[in-house]
Short mmCIF file of C-alpha atoms and ligand atoms in Angstrom, two decimals:
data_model
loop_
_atom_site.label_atom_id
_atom_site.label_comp_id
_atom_site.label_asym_id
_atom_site.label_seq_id
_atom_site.Cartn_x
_atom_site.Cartn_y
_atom_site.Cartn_z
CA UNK O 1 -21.16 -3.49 36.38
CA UNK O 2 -18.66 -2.21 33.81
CA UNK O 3 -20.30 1.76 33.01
CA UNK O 4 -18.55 3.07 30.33
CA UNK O 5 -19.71 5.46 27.43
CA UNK O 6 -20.58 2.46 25.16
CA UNK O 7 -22.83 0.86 28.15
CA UNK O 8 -24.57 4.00 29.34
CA UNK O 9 -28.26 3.77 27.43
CA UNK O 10 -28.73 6.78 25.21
CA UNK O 11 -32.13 8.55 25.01
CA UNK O 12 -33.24 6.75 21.64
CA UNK O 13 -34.03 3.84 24.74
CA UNK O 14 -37.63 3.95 25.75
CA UNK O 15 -36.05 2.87 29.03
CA UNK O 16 -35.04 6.26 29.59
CA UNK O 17 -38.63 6.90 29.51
CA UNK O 18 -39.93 4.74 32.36
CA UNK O 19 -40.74 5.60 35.93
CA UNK O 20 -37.78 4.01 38.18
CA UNK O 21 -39.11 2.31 41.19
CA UNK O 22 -37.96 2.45 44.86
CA UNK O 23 -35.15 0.49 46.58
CA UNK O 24 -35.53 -1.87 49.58
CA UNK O 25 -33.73 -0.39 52.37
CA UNK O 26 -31.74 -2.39 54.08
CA UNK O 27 -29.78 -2.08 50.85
CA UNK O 28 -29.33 -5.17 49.08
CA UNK O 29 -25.40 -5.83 48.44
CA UNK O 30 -26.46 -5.80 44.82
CA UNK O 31 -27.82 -2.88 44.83
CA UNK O 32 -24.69 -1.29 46.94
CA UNK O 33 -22.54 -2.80 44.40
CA UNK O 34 -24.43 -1.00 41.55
CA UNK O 35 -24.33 2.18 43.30
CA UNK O 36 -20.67 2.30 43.97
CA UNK O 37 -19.74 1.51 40.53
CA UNK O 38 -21.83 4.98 39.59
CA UNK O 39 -20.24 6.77 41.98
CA UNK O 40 -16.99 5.35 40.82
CA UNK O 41 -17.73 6.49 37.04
CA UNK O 42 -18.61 10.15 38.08
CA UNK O 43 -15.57 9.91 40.07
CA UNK O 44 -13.27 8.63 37.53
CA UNK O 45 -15.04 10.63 34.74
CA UNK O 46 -13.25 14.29 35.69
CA UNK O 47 -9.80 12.49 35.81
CA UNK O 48 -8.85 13.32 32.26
CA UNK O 49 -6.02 10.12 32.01
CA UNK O 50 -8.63 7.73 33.72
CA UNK O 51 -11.48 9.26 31.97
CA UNK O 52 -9.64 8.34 28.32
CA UNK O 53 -8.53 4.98 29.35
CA UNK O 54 -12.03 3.85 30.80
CA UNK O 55 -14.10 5.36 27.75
CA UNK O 56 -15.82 7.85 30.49
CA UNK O 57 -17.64 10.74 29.39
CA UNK O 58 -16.79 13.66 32.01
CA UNK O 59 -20.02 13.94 34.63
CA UNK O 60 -21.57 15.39 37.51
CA UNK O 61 -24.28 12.76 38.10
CA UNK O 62 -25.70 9.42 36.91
CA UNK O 63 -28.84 8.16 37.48
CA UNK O 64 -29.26 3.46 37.49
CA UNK O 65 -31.78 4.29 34.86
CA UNK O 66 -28.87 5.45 32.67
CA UNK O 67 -26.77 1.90 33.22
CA UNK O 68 -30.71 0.04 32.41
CA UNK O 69 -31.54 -0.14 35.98
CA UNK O 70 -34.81 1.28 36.74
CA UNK O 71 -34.57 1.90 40.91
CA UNK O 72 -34.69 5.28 42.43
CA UNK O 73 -30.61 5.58 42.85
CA UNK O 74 -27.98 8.11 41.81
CA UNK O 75 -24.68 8.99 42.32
CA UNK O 76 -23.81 12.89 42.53
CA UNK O 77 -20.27 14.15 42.51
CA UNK O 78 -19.50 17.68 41.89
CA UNK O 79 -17.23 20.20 43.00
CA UNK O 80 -18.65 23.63 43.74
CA UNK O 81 -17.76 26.96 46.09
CA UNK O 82 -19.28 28.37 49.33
CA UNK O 83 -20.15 31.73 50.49
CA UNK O 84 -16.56 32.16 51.56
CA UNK O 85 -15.08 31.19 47.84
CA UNK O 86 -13.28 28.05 49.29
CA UNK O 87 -13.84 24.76 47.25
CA UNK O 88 -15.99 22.38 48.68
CA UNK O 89 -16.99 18.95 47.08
CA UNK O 90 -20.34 17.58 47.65
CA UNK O 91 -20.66 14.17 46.69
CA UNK O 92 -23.43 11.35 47.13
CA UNK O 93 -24.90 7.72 47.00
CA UNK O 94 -28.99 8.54 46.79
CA UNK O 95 -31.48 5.88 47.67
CA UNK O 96 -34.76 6.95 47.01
CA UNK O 97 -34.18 10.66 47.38
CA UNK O 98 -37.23 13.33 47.49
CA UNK O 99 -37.60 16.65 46.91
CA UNK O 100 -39.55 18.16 50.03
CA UNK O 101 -39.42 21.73 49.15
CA UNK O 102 -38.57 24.27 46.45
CA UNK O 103 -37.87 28.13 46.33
CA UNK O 104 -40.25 29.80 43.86
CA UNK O 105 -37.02 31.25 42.90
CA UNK O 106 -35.86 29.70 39.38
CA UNK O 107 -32.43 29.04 38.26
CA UNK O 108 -30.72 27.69 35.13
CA UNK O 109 -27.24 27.29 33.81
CA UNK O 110 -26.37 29.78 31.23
CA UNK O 111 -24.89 27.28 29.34
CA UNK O 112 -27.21 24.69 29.33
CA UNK O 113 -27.29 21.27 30.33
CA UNK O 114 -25.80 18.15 29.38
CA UNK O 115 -26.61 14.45 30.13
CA UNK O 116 -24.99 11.08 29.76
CA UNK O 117 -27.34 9.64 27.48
CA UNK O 118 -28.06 12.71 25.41
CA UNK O 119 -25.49 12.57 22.51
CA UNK O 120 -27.38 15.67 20.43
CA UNK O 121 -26.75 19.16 21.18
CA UNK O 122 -30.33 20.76 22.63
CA UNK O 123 -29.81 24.58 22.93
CA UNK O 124 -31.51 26.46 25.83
CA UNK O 125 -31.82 26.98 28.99
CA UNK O 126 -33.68 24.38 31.68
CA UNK O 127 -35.24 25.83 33.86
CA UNK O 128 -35.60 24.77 37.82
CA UNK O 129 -36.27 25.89 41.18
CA UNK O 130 -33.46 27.85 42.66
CA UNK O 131 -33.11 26.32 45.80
CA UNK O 132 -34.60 22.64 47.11
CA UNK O 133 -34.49 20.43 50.22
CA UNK O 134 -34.08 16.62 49.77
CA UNK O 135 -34.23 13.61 51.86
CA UNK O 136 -32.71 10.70 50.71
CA UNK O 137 -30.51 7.80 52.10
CA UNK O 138 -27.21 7.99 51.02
CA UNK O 139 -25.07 4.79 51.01
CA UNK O 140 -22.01 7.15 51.58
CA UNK O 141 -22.37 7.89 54.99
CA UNK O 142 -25.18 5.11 55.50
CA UNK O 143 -27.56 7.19 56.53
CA UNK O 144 -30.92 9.44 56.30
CA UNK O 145 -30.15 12.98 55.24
CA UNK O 146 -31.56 16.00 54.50
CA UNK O 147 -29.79 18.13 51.67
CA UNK O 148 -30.04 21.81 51.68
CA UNK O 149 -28.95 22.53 48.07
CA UNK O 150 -29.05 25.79 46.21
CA UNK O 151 -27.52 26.74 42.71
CA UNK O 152 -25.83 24.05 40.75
CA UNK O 153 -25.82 21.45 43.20
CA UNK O 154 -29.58 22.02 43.33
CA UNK O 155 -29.54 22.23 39.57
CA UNK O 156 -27.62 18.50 39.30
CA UNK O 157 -30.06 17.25 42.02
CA UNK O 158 -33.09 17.75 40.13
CA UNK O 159 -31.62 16.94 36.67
CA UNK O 160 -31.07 13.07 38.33
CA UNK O 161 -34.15 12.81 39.77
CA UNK O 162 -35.85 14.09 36.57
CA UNK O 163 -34.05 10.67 35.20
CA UNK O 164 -36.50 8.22 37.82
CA UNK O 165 -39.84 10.01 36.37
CA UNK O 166 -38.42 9.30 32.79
CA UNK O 167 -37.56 12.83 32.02
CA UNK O 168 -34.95 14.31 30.52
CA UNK O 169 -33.45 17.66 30.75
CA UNK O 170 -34.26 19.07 27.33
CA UNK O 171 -38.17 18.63 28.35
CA UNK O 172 -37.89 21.84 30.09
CA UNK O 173 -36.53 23.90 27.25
CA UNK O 174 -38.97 26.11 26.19
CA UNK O 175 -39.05 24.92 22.39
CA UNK O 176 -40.66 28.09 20.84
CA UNK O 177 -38.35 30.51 22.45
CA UNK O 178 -34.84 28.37 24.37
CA UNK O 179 -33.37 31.26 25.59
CA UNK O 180 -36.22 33.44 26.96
CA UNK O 181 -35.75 35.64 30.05
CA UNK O 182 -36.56 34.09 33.08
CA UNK O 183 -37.73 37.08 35.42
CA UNK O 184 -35.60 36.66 39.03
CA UNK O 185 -34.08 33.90 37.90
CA UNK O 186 -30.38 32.65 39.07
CA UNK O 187 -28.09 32.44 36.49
CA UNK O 188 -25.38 29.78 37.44
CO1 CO D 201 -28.77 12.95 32.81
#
């Protein structure tokens, strides 16, 4: 599927609204296909040259929602850095992913969010747990896994699977007050 910026549905969609469903595992080559090609964009996006020539808006995530596709998948690629300070790239081909714990710790990005299909600027911060635990598939390795993600990988994590209840990350901005204090919270 070509996925470039004039493909990916915008939020004025009601599809962006609707509850994705989930995938038959053995995964169907269809399906595989689709996922690649997301991974591929999110991949492709950061390349500045590529990113131009392709019509790719730079990305950390995209959910098959987004390309009109309403299964549980998304593709995560993001570069981020360990305890030690050494760069370490996490990247991912979710099938049905799930969210089996939280911290009660929250976290946010002091800058706020973006999305794909959000073209308007919405100011404040969105807030979500800290830490989480996911299971998932992931057509990368072909495999179950179990995802132990904390700060902004946790941050993207959550952000995609908002996308398969049909929410979207400006939802969680607290609309009479977008930048209030959030106490113990983890500013990324
Ligand atoms: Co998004």
């Amino acid at each position: 599927m070509l996925i470039n910026n004039d493909t990916i549905i915008k939020d004025d969609n009601p599809l962006m609204r609707e509850k994705s469903k989930s995938v038959k595992l053995p995964l169907s080559k269809e399906d595989r296909d689709l996922l690649m090609d997301m991974f591929n964009y999110v991949k492709d996006s950061i390349n500045p040259e590529i990113a131009e020539e392709k019509n790719l808006r730079p990305a950390v995530g995209i959910s098959a929602i987004q390309v009109g596709v309403p299964k549980r998948m998304a593709a995560v690629r993001l570069v981020d850095i360990d305890k030690n300070d050494n760069e370490i790239i996490h990247e991912y081909c979710l099938v049905n992913p799930k969210i089996i714990s939280s911290s009660v710790q929250k976290a946010y990005l002091k800058s706020g969010e973006g999305c794909l299909s959000v073209l308007d600027e919405h100011e404040g911060y969105v807030v979500r747990n800290a830490r989480i635990t996911v299971e998932s598939y992931d057509a990368l390795q072909d495999k179950f896994i179990k995802i132990r993600a904390r700060g902004y990988l946790a941050i993207v994590l959550q952000h995609e699977l908002d996308h398969f209840e049909g929410k979207l990350f400006y939802d969680r901005i607290n609309k009479e007050n977008p930048f209030e204090e959030i106490k113990n919270a983890l500013i990324i």
